[in-house]
Amino acid sequence: MGRYFAVEGLGNASGDAGKFKEAVETAVAKTAKSLLLVSEDVAAMAAALPVAVARKPLLYAATADNYMQMTELAQSSGCALAVKAANLDALAELVDKIIALGYRELVLDPVSPETGTLIARMTQIRRLAVRKKFRTFGYPTIAFTTEHDEQAELLQAATYMAKYTSVLVVRTTKKELLLPLLSWRANLFTDPQKPVAVEPGLYAIGDAGPASPVYCTTNFSLTYFLVEGEVEATRIPSYIIAVDTGGISVLTAYADNKFTAEKITGAIKELNLEEKVRHRKIVIPGAVAVLKGRLEDESGWEAIVGPREASGIPKFARDRFS
Amino acid sequence: MGKRGKGEEQITVEIYKEKHRSQVREVVLGAAGGGGGTRSHTIKVGGETTLPFLHFEGEIPNRPVIAMEVWDMVPADWPDNLKAFFSDVYSDPAAWAKKCVDLYGADLVALRFKSADPEIRDASAKDCTAALKKVLAAVGVPLIVYGCGKGDKDNEIMGALAEAAEGENLLLGVAEPDNYKSLAAAAMAYRHSIIAQSPIDINIAKQLNILISEMSSSLFERIVIDPTVAALGYGLEYSYSIMERIRFGALSGDRILAMPMIGNVGNEVWSKKEATGSADEYPGWGEQPERSLAWEAVTATALLQAGMDILVMRHPHAAALVKQSIDELMRDHNP
């Protein structure tokens, strides 16, 4: 799931240093992830740091009150240091002071309890760094969610992720809430101009065997995963051939001569499909029904024209294969 | 840019504001008594002079709104956790709409005439207009009206629906590049607004808006763009990026793109296995009921950050969560 595991200290009350150290020891023993040590109490941080120093934890956080000692701790251990201040002016001032002490491994927290304020600040930090080359803000950022309700926290986290948060700290541990958040991260950091491809080849869906239907599509990941999802939904064990079209979609590849009868025939041969299944039938996407005749001539297989949209596969398979 | 102030340690960060030249057109949905309709109020969307929720740099006069989806028949394939909210009203679109507005706080109702699909029930234009009139009588909010999605049949029913609700300023959907004329004609004749849908393609979005403007310059002022949204995990980044480009176009003075945007979030999300698959089928994914509503809410949240003005949603709790998030984001935040 996430890359960091945060260990939160309990505040500045005396006697907490020991408890924080214990908590860090537990975390080191129980997880192999990177650690985020959360305490503004220098004594607590100094006591706990040796336990985790081999992991190079991110130290959270330097504030106007503790920055000299926190910077010293970070500098001597080589750990990155989060810098926290209540507004952008104070943050810039604090960052400059830490840089003046000679340390630059920083992560910025423009902390605000309000989602809208935080994204306004994150937007400023990123714009000033990129557009104005304001080096004080030229660092990654960190944000903690503040919403108490787990579902509201999810939406706050999704918003922070969209607006330039580099390290996002959430409290929920529910899979059903983390899965959409991590999917959003995967989407957001995918360049939509680059076609995302899956490895060309033969994919077995379920416990596919010699009698299983065979579908073919392109290796454009969006197409492939839609088809895979729908074939899974048929609950009929099947094979899917992802033909190498250079990662472009069915119609685009067809128009560009990258999804042709010859290509599909070549894939059938290369993948030894004739040894994997007893029948000689292959389902082609409805959008390229025009390939049927030539594919049958080339391959000697029967080409079955499938639905135009992947969403039609379950009904198609019900009518045809069950 | 950071600058040293007069005091030795005082730094003032100079806030960076983009200078946008233009603004998104404001579109009014619905018509009340004075405007020739029977809605209890109208709703304005659009009008932004900056990117989403950046109140420090421009005006965001209208909040994004949530339309809840109502069908004119029982949806066969909605998962149980979604169906449960509407099981008492499924057979009655008017009661269903009323529940969405009164109980779940929907800003708008999006009425989908699924039963007109020739492969489903092939309901007639007469059946559809009867249902529309009942819904108009049952709720005071402005309505979005979708056909069944089959072009030929929609051309038959949408004209009749537009006529039956003359002057209500419905938001009629959807016009597509290869099928826009009859819907645009109906919107013009009976004073409605129109959804122009393009397949995640900014050039087609422009082309379609131009085609509609050639039919009627006043209808051009009443276009809402549907850029086609993908669900979380299914190419959401494509929609996000096209929407950002449309919005940048609008703010930099391209009036062909200066329309509010609408997204069919529920329709995309609720067919995906992440929303429907049980924990037994996908043991690593957590429980389906909460996962599914989270899937819809996160998809909507992402689209809001790309400039969505109207979200069409299904799950009442997902809609409520997103609404709460909009409340927070619409407060006048400064950096």
XYZ file of C-alpha atoms in Angstrom:
657
model
C 0.000 0.000 0.000
C 1.605 3.290 1.032
C 5.340 3.778 1.176
C 5.588 5.338 4.604
C 4.391 4.220 7.956
C 3.846 7.133 10.323
C 4.618 6.822 14.025
C 2.964 9.613 15.913
C 4.300 10.914 19.179
C 1.895 11.835 21.912
C 2.749 15.483 22.372
C 5.180 17.302 24.579
C 4.204 16.159 28.052
C 7.090 14.855 30.113
C 7.581 11.123 30.103
C 6.463 10.749 26.489
C 9.970 10.396 25.150
C 10.102 6.823 26.377
C 6.703 5.964 24.961
C 7.554 7.413 21.588
C 10.745 5.395 21.478
C 8.783 2.252 22.299
C 6.327 2.993 19.543
C 9.143 3.461 17.048
C 10.715 0.179 18.180
C 7.409 -1.585 17.588
C 7.088 -0.046 14.139
C 10.638 -1.016 13.180
C 9.919 -4.573 14.247
C 6.566 -4.825 12.487
C 7.002 -3.081 9.166
C 9.722 -2.842 6.570
C 8.363 0.414 5.199
C 9.997 3.793 5.444
C 9.077 5.596 8.623
C 7.758 9.014 9.349
C 8.549 10.030 12.921
C 5.991 12.515 14.157
C 6.964 14.541 17.189
C 7.841 18.155 17.728
C 9.462 17.266 21.026
C 13.199 17.333 20.401
C 13.995 15.094 23.351
C 11.491 12.488 22.203
C 12.815 12.611 18.655
C 16.420 12.381 19.823
C 15.593 9.354 21.959
C 13.692 7.525 19.220
C 15.841 8.354 16.227
C 18.680 5.875 16.894
C 16.161 3.018 16.852
C 15.108 3.815 13.296
C 18.059 5.691 11.877
C 19.082 2.873 9.537
C 15.751 3.376 7.723
C 16.429 7.074 7.202
C 13.040 8.142 8.552
C 11.458 11.446 7.617
C 11.511 13.610 10.739
C 8.333 15.577 11.376
C 8.669 18.383 12.109
C 10.835 21.433 12.476
C 8.868 24.430 13.768
C 9.786 27.986 14.661
C 10.368 26.806 18.245
C 12.506 23.730 17.718
C 14.139 24.150 14.326
C 17.719 24.552 15.544
C 17.777 21.263 17.429
C 15.642 19.435 14.841
C 17.936 20.572 12.053
C 20.894 19.364 14.076
C 19.222 15.953 14.530
C 18.409 15.707 10.843
C 21.831 16.895 9.765
C 23.754 14.535 12.005
C 21.634 11.521 10.989
C 21.224 12.422 7.307
C 17.430 12.167 7.594
C 15.043 14.382 5.656
C 13.311 17.009 7.736
C 9.735 18.221 7.445
C 9.254 21.932 7.992
C 5.946 23.069 9.404
C 4.534 26.563 9.740
C 1.078 28.041 10.061
C 1.198 30.238 6.956
C 3.287 30.715 3.842
C 5.230 33.714 5.147
C 6.232 31.863 8.286
C 7.062 28.770 6.242
C 9.342 30.694 3.903
C 11.067 32.324 6.839
C 11.615 29.002 8.589
C 12.902 27.265 5.466
C 15.388 30.068 4.904
C 16.615 29.800 8.490
C 17.170 26.060 8.121
C 18.966 26.538 4.820
C 21.139 29.124 6.564
C 22.094 26.389 9.029
C 23.334 24.414 6.050
C 20.604 21.783 5.608
C 18.514 21.290 2.469
C 16.890 17.846 2.718
C 13.488 19.339 3.397
C 9.791 18.560 2.946
C 7.300 21.398 3.393
C 4.073 21.303 5.374
C 1.940 24.423 4.793
C -0.415 23.081 7.440
C -4.083 24.067 7.474
C -7.130 22.370 8.955
C -9.156 23.437 5.905
C -8.982 21.570 2.611
C -9.497 24.676 0.503
C -6.802 26.658 2.277
C -4.367 23.808 2.028
C -4.807 23.375 -1.727
C -4.482 27.140 -2.205
C -1.169 26.981 -0.317
C 0.011 23.866 -2.142
C -0.820 25.584 -5.431
C 1.224 28.624 -4.405
C 4.194 26.558 -3.272
C 4.281 24.672 -6.559
C 3.676 27.723 -8.751
C 6.268 29.856 -6.990
C 8.839 27.076 -7.206
C 8.184 26.268 -10.873
C 7.093 29.561 -12.403
C 9.066 32.008 -10.294
C 12.026 29.810 -9.398
C 11.487 30.737 -5.751
C 13.971 28.260 -4.324
C 12.692 28.525 -0.762
C 9.630 26.574 -1.911
C 11.447 24.230 -4.262
C 10.887 21.147 -2.096
C 8.422 18.254 -1.929
C 5.392 18.759 0.289
C 3.622 16.802 3.007
C 0.013 16.977 4.184
C -1.920 15.303 6.990
C -5.646 14.816 6.603
C -7.766 16.604 9.196
C -11.257 15.212 8.553
C -12.368 12.822 11.295
C -14.935 10.829 9.371
C -13.067 8.216 7.324
C -15.041 8.779 4.126
C -14.675 12.552 4.348
C -10.990 11.958 5.011
C -10.800 9.961 1.772
C -12.159 12.836 -0.307
C -9.865 15.309 1.424
C -6.922 13.009 0.676
C -7.983 12.619 -2.976
C -8.150 16.407 -3.260
C -4.712 16.864 -1.684
C -3.324 14.273 -4.051
C -4.645 16.165 -7.074
C -3.171 19.396 -5.845
C 0.498 18.704 -5.472
C 0.954 16.860 -2.186
C 4.071 14.687 -2.315
C 3.684 12.826 0.991
C 0.119 12.249 2.090
C -0.562 11.012 5.615
C -3.935 9.337 6.149
C -5.361 7.585 9.172
C -7.723 5.091 7.604
C -6.537 1.523 7.248
C -9.614 0.246 5.439
C -8.813 -1.489 2.178
C -12.063 -0.329 0.631
C -10.985 3.282 1.145
C -7.284 2.906 0.385
C -7.909 1.106 -2.914
C -9.666 4.063 -4.556
C -7.052 6.466 -3.195
C -4.175 4.403 -4.576
C -6.010 3.961 -7.879
C -6.357 7.731 -8.061
C -2.623 8.081 -7.506
C -1.951 5.589 -10.301
C -4.280 7.493 -12.651
C -2.949 10.906 -11.753
C 0.655 9.927 -12.368
C -0.047 8.296 -15.723
C 0.725 10.456 -18.741
C -2.448 10.380 -20.826
C -0.465 11.153 -23.962
C 1.504 7.937 -23.719
C -0.456 4.843 -24.572
C -0.073 2.412 -21.734
C 0.545 -1.076 -22.987
C 0.225 -4.509 -21.464
C 2.720 -7.203 -22.420
C 1.546 -8.760 -25.707
C 0.762 -12.461 -25.328
C -1.742 -14.999 -24.111
C -3.613 -14.414 -20.872
C -5.563 -17.149 -19.126
C -8.639 -15.852 -17.311
C -9.714 -18.290 -14.642
C -8.851 -21.953 -15.022
C -8.652 -21.875 -18.829
C -8.242 -25.203 -20.658
C -8.491 -26.848 -24.079
C -12.212 -26.085 -24.473
C -12.051 -22.448 -23.336
C -13.145 -19.621 -25.626
C -10.396 -17.442 -27.114
C -10.822 -13.678 -27.443
C -8.422 -11.351 -29.137
C -7.866 -7.642 -28.624
C -4.999 -5.159 -28.729
C -2.371 -4.604 -26.079
C -3.546 -1.035 -25.326
C -3.936 -1.373 -21.578
C -7.224 0.492 -21.340
C -8.777 -1.756 -23.981
C -7.178 -4.874 -22.593
C -8.270 -4.282 -18.994
C -11.827 -3.472 -20.038
C -11.978 -6.696 -22.035
C -10.321 -8.647 -19.227
C -12.812 -7.301 -16.685
C -15.755 -8.280 -18.826
C -14.351 -11.708 -19.682
C -13.831 -12.274 -15.963
C -17.423 -11.271 -15.409
C -18.617 -14.046 -17.760
C -17.263 -16.541 -15.196
C -16.330 -18.788 -18.115
C -12.612 -19.660 -18.023
C -11.177 -18.126 -21.204
C -8.066 -17.029 -23.040
C -7.383 -13.499 -24.247
C -4.729 -12.755 -26.840
C -3.296 -9.263 -26.464
C -1.973 -8.637 -29.965
C 1.036 -6.324 -30.116
C -0.288 -3.127 -31.652
C 2.289 -0.919 -29.991
C -0.188 -0.149 -27.253
C -2.872 1.476 -29.360
C -6.591 0.785 -29.348
C -8.579 -1.480 -31.669
C -9.850 1.023 -34.243
C -6.724 3.154 -34.203
C -4.573 0.071 -34.665
C -6.844 -1.210 -37.443
C -6.632 2.142 -39.243
C -2.878 2.098 -38.858
C -2.500 -1.496 -40.135
C -1.316 -2.698 -36.758
C -4.300 -4.897 -35.999
C -4.656 -7.050 -39.095
C -5.592 -10.616 -40.045
C -1.890 -11.331 -40.536
C -0.964 -9.993 -37.105
C -3.655 -12.022 -35.378
C -2.681 -15.139 -37.332
C 0.936 -14.545 -36.387
C -0.037 -14.295 -32.722
C -2.065 -17.534 -32.899
C 1.010 -19.332 -34.264
C 3.608 -17.743 -31.991
C 1.532 -18.438 -28.911
C 1.067 -22.091 -29.883
C -2.634 -21.700 -29.507
C -3.329 -24.759 -31.628
C -1.781 -26.876 -28.883
C -3.506 -25.013 -26.072
C -7.094 -25.374 -27.268
C -8.901 -28.154 -29.098
C -11.271 -25.907 -31.054
C -10.338 -23.461 -33.806
C -12.497 -20.477 -32.986
C -11.422 -16.960 -32.121
C -13.569 -14.024 -31.048
C -12.635 -10.706 -32.679
C -13.812 -7.255 -31.578
C -17.089 -6.218 -33.231
C -15.517 -2.942 -34.340
C -13.253 -4.864 -36.724
C -15.833 -7.364 -38.005
C -14.407 -6.566 -41.418
C -11.340 -8.692 -40.561
C -13.405 -11.895 -40.382
C -13.000 -13.161 -43.950
C -9.339 -12.509 -44.287
C -8.545 -13.835 -40.816
C -10.346 -17.095 -41.607
C -8.416 -17.415 -44.893
C -5.096 -16.649 -43.249
C -5.405 -18.689 -40.092
C -7.844 -21.429 -40.971
C -9.668 -20.573 -37.730
C -13.304 -19.586 -37.513
C -13.536 -15.895 -36.633
C -16.530 -15.089 -34.438
C -17.515 -11.441 -34.463
C -17.842 -10.315 -30.858
C -19.662 -7.272 -29.487
C -18.560 -3.754 -30.442
C -18.166 -2.735 -26.820
C -16.442 -4.757 -24.112
C -19.540 -4.299 -21.965
C -21.399 -6.607 -24.365
C -19.103 -9.556 -23.650
C -21.028 -11.122 -20.727
C -24.250 -11.346 -22.736
C -22.349 -12.475 -25.824
C -20.599 -15.203 -23.848
C -23.840 -16.297 -22.182
C -25.520 -16.726 -25.555
C -22.537 -18.326 -27.202
C -20.468 -20.304 -24.732
C -22.608 -21.368 -21.787
C 8.115 35.723 -5.218
C 9.646 35.887 -1.783
C 11.000 39.198 -0.768
C 12.730 40.434 2.316
C 10.603 42.992 4.035
C 11.844 45.828 6.189
C 12.096 43.877 9.422
C 15.237 41.786 9.464
C 13.535 38.399 9.665
C 10.249 39.290 8.059
C 9.500 37.547 4.772
C 6.431 38.266 2.703
C 5.581 35.665 0.106
C 4.091 37.399 -2.870
C 1.100 35.348 -3.980
C 1.300 34.235 -7.593
C -1.908 34.847 -9.513
C -2.534 33.743 -13.076
C -4.051 36.473 -15.175
C -6.881 34.730 -16.963
C -8.395 36.779 -19.715
C -11.814 35.282 -19.890
C -14.480 33.345 -18.093
C -16.692 30.310 -18.385
C -20.161 31.179 -19.666
C -22.894 31.092 -17.060
C -25.745 28.765 -17.979
C -29.110 28.798 -16.227
C -30.836 25.474 -15.693
C -34.592 25.264 -15.351
C -37.188 28.006 -15.635
C -39.406 29.273 -12.851
C -42.745 31.055 -13.125
C -41.324 34.304 -14.441
C -39.265 32.482 -17.038
C -42.074 30.468 -18.556
C -41.560 27.252 -16.600
C -42.843 25.671 -13.421
C -39.605 25.057 -11.471
C -39.511 26.330 -7.912
C -36.111 27.884 -8.634
C -33.406 27.941 -11.287
C -29.791 26.905 -10.892
C -26.830 28.702 -12.396
C -23.675 26.843 -13.335
C -20.388 28.098 -14.744
C -19.211 31.692 -14.600
C -15.757 30.869 -13.222
C -12.853 33.208 -13.992
C -10.238 30.852 -12.567
C -9.375 27.202 -12.045
C -11.400 25.132 -9.575
C -11.624 26.521 -6.057
C -8.751 29.008 -6.409
C -10.756 31.788 -4.808
C -7.668 33.937 -4.298
C -7.271 34.537 -7.983
C -10.736 34.885 -9.483
C -14.474 34.573 -9.166
C -16.285 31.291 -8.674
C -19.823 32.641 -8.577
C -21.633 29.291 -8.720
C -20.909 26.129 -6.808
C -20.675 22.796 -8.623
C -23.995 20.956 -8.330
C -25.054 17.339 -7.989
C -27.782 15.746 -10.057
C -29.086 12.399 -8.898
C -30.007 9.853 -11.510
C -33.585 8.566 -11.779
C -34.683 5.906 -14.264
C -38.103 5.367 -15.744
C -37.804 1.647 -15.017
C -36.236 -0.670 -12.469
C -32.485 -0.873 -13.136
C -31.715 -4.571 -13.415
C -28.001 -4.514 -12.813
C -27.487 -2.055 -9.967
C -25.846 -3.791 -7.015
C -27.980 -4.409 -3.926
C -26.282 -1.789 -1.775
C -27.297 0.897 -4.287
C -30.741 -0.496 -5.070
C -31.627 -0.610 -1.395
C -31.996 3.165 -1.233
C -34.676 3.234 -3.878
C -36.433 -0.125 -3.617
C -39.629 1.562 -2.364
C -39.794 3.966 -5.320
C -38.326 1.999 -8.208
C -41.569 1.568 -10.052
C -42.445 5.265 -9.834
C -39.978 7.802 -11.279
C -41.909 10.699 -9.708
C -41.588 9.220 -6.217
C -37.979 8.308 -6.929
C -37.198 11.880 -7.987
C -38.977 13.265 -4.953
C -36.966 11.016 -2.665
C -33.717 12.197 -4.264
C -34.651 15.837 -3.717
C -36.455 15.728 -0.381
C -34.469 13.073 1.420
C -31.059 13.082 -0.271
C -30.763 16.770 -1.107
C -30.169 16.455 -4.863
C -29.663 19.850 -6.532
C -31.079 18.480 -9.777
C -32.729 15.313 -11.030
C -31.293 13.554 -14.076
C -34.104 11.530 -15.598
C -32.970 8.720 -17.859
C -35.523 7.173 -20.231
C -33.964 3.739 -20.258
C -37.253 1.988 -20.978
C -37.341 3.546 -24.457
C -34.438 1.322 -25.514
C -35.837 -0.900 -28.295
C -33.947 -3.859 -26.831
C -35.334 -3.279 -23.355
C -38.944 -2.185 -23.347
C -39.236 0.036 -26.407
C -41.448 2.462 -24.486
C -43.250 4.955 -26.687
C -42.827 8.718 -26.764
C -46.257 8.918 -25.156
C -45.216 6.724 -22.217
C -42.079 8.810 -21.771
C -43.852 12.175 -21.819
C -46.363 10.907 -19.260
C -43.516 9.947 -16.946
C -41.765 13.275 -17.505
C -44.887 15.231 -16.627
C -45.274 13.285 -13.401
C -41.685 14.019 -12.435
C -42.099 17.715 -13.279
C -45.143 17.804 -11.036
C -43.439 15.926 -8.206
C -40.270 18.019 -7.823
C -39.459 21.714 -8.133
C -35.786 21.382 -9.072
C -34.581 21.811 -12.677
C -34.327 18.567 -14.633
C -31.752 16.957 -16.856
C -33.355 14.585 -19.379
C -31.460 11.771 -21.053
C -32.787 9.416 -23.702
C -32.031 5.710 -23.803
C -28.718 6.107 -25.584
C -29.854 4.624 -28.908
C -29.692 7.485 -31.401
C -32.651 6.674 -33.669
C -35.027 5.999 -30.821
C -33.830 9.058 -28.904
C -34.585 11.212 -31.931
C -38.149 9.917 -31.737
C -38.721 10.531 -28.055
C -36.639 13.623 -27.287
C -38.696 15.887 -29.539
C -41.867 14.782 -27.811
C -40.306 15.214 -24.364
C -39.029 18.681 -25.263
C -42.462 19.687 -26.493
C -44.251 18.296 -23.465
C -42.026 20.393 -21.196
C -42.006 23.518 -23.331
C -40.449 26.468 -21.552
C -39.097 24.409 -18.602
C -35.518 24.887 -19.791
C -34.623 21.246 -19.316
C -31.025 20.249 -19.897
C -31.435 17.798 -22.788
C -28.888 15.093 -23.501
C -27.057 14.180 -25.486
C -26.060 15.804 -28.754
C -23.190 14.023 -30.497
C -21.270 15.009 -33.628
C -23.116 12.500 -35.794
C -26.492 13.052 -34.177
C -27.173 16.528 -32.896
C -29.606 18.162 -35.273
C -32.902 16.844 -34.029
C -32.010 17.354 -30.364
C -30.763 20.876 -31.062
C -33.924 21.631 -33.040
C -36.076 20.407 -30.151
C -34.109 22.493 -27.644
C -34.448 25.586 -29.853
C -38.140 25.140 -30.539
C -39.187 24.500 -26.955
C -36.616 26.636 -25.099
C -34.370 24.102 -23.428
C -30.598 23.794 -22.875
C -28.454 21.090 -24.416
C -25.622 18.716 -23.498
C -22.942 18.451 -26.198
C -21.039 15.205 -25.738
C -17.626 14.519 -27.240
C -15.508 11.375 -26.789
C -12.643 12.652 -24.577
C -11.488 14.847 -27.457
C -11.127 18.624 -27.268
C -11.267 19.116 -31.034
C -14.508 17.203 -31.376
C -15.896 19.174 -28.422
C -15.142 22.387 -30.312
C -16.445 21.083 -33.595
C -19.749 20.021 -32.061
C -20.217 23.374 -30.341
C -19.599 25.111 -33.658
C -22.134 22.867 -35.397
C -24.731 23.721 -32.747
C -23.899 27.437 -32.971
C -24.489 27.276 -36.720
C -28.010 26.070 -36.035
C -28.767 28.688 -33.394
C -26.664 31.363 -31.779
C -28.974 31.532 -28.788
C -28.765 27.775 -28.202
C -24.973 28.171 -28.296
C -25.362 30.170 -25.067
C -27.137 27.216 -23.493
C -24.636 24.444 -24.191
C -23.144 22.340 -21.412
C -20.137 20.252 -22.487
C -20.024 16.565 -21.591
C -16.350 15.770 -22.210
C -17.095 12.057 -21.477
C -15.766 10.961 -18.146
C -14.022 7.723 -17.327
C -14.323 5.998 -13.976
C -11.495 5.963 -11.476
C -9.039 3.307 -12.628
C -10.420 3.277 -16.168
C -8.661 6.193 -17.791
C -9.788 8.946 -15.431
C -6.523 10.731 -16.262
C -7.666 11.134 -19.876
C -10.861 12.895 -18.843
C -9.017 14.928 -16.233
C -6.469 16.151 -18.712
C -9.001 16.936 -21.478
C -11.164 18.818 -18.989
C -8.191 20.858 -17.810
C -7.403 21.721 -21.427
C -11.021 22.706 -22.107
C -11.001 24.924 -19.024
C -7.645 26.514 -19.873
C -9.101 27.201 -23.315
C -12.158 28.869 -21.802
C -10.100 31.016 -19.423
C -7.714 32.102 -22.126
C -10.537 33.411 -24.300
C -11.671 30.528 -26.530
C -15.410 31.141 -26.452
C -16.127 27.861 -28.276
C -14.919 26.037 -25.155
C -16.260 28.457 -22.551
C -19.106 26.239 -21.370
C -19.781 24.617 -18.028
C -19.096 20.880 -17.965
C -21.221 17.896 -16.928
C -20.086 14.353 -16.108
C -22.032 11.117 -15.994
C -20.151 9.809 -12.992
C -22.608 7.215 -11.719
C -23.161 5.711 -15.123
C -19.440 5.046 -15.530
C -18.657 3.897 -12.025
C -21.471 1.478 -11.320
C -20.646 -0.908 -14.147
C -17.088 -1.475 -12.915
C -16.043 -4.482 -10.894
C -14.452 -2.221 -8.282
C -17.970 -0.956 -7.548
C -19.912 -4.178 -7.939
C -17.524 -7.014 -7.069
C -18.016 -8.664 -3.689
C -15.297 -9.074 -1.080
C -15.503 -12.824 -1.708
C -14.553 -12.321 -5.336
C -11.840 -9.759 -4.580
C -10.541 -10.499 -1.109
C -7.866 -7.785 -1.229
C -10.295 -4.988 -1.926
C -12.296 -4.637 1.263
C -16.065 -4.605 1.597
C -18.099 -3.821 -1.520
C -20.746 -1.484 -0.068
C -18.286 1.107 1.201
C -15.811 0.506 -1.646
C -18.462 1.202 -4.253
C -19.601 4.486 -2.776
C -15.976 5.496 -2.278
C -15.325 4.694 -5.935
C -18.086 7.010 -7.058
C -17.159 9.758 -4.574
C -13.447 9.722 -5.444
C -14.212 9.782 -9.182
C -16.408 12.842 -8.570
C -13.802 14.480 -6.323
C -11.130 14.090 -8.966
C -13.380 15.563 -11.659
C -14.211 18.555 -9.445
C -10.524 19.421 -9.398
C -10.504 19.392 -13.207
C -13.434 21.826 -13.442
C -16.631 19.772 -13.400
C -19.738 21.914 -12.837
C -22.503 19.277 -12.819
C -21.960 15.780 -11.408
C -24.555 13.138 -12.241
C -24.408 10.583 -9.440
C -26.276 7.568 -8.079
C -25.348 6.650 -4.507
C -27.009 8.997 -1.998
C -24.146 8.774 0.491
C -21.517 9.357 -2.193
C -23.517 12.388 -3.324
C -23.806 13.679 0.251
C -20.079 13.275 0.873
C -19.186 15.083 -2.321
C -21.643 17.831 -1.483
C -20.023 18.277 1.914
C -16.630 18.454 0.234
C -17.945 21.111 -2.197
C -19.267 23.121 0.778
C -15.789 23.178 2.245
C -14.035 23.971 -1.056
C -16.440 26.814 -1.861
C -15.589 28.770 1.271
C -13.461 31.743 0.377
C -10.063 30.271 1.141
C -6.877 32.221 0.792
C -3.363 30.872 0.758
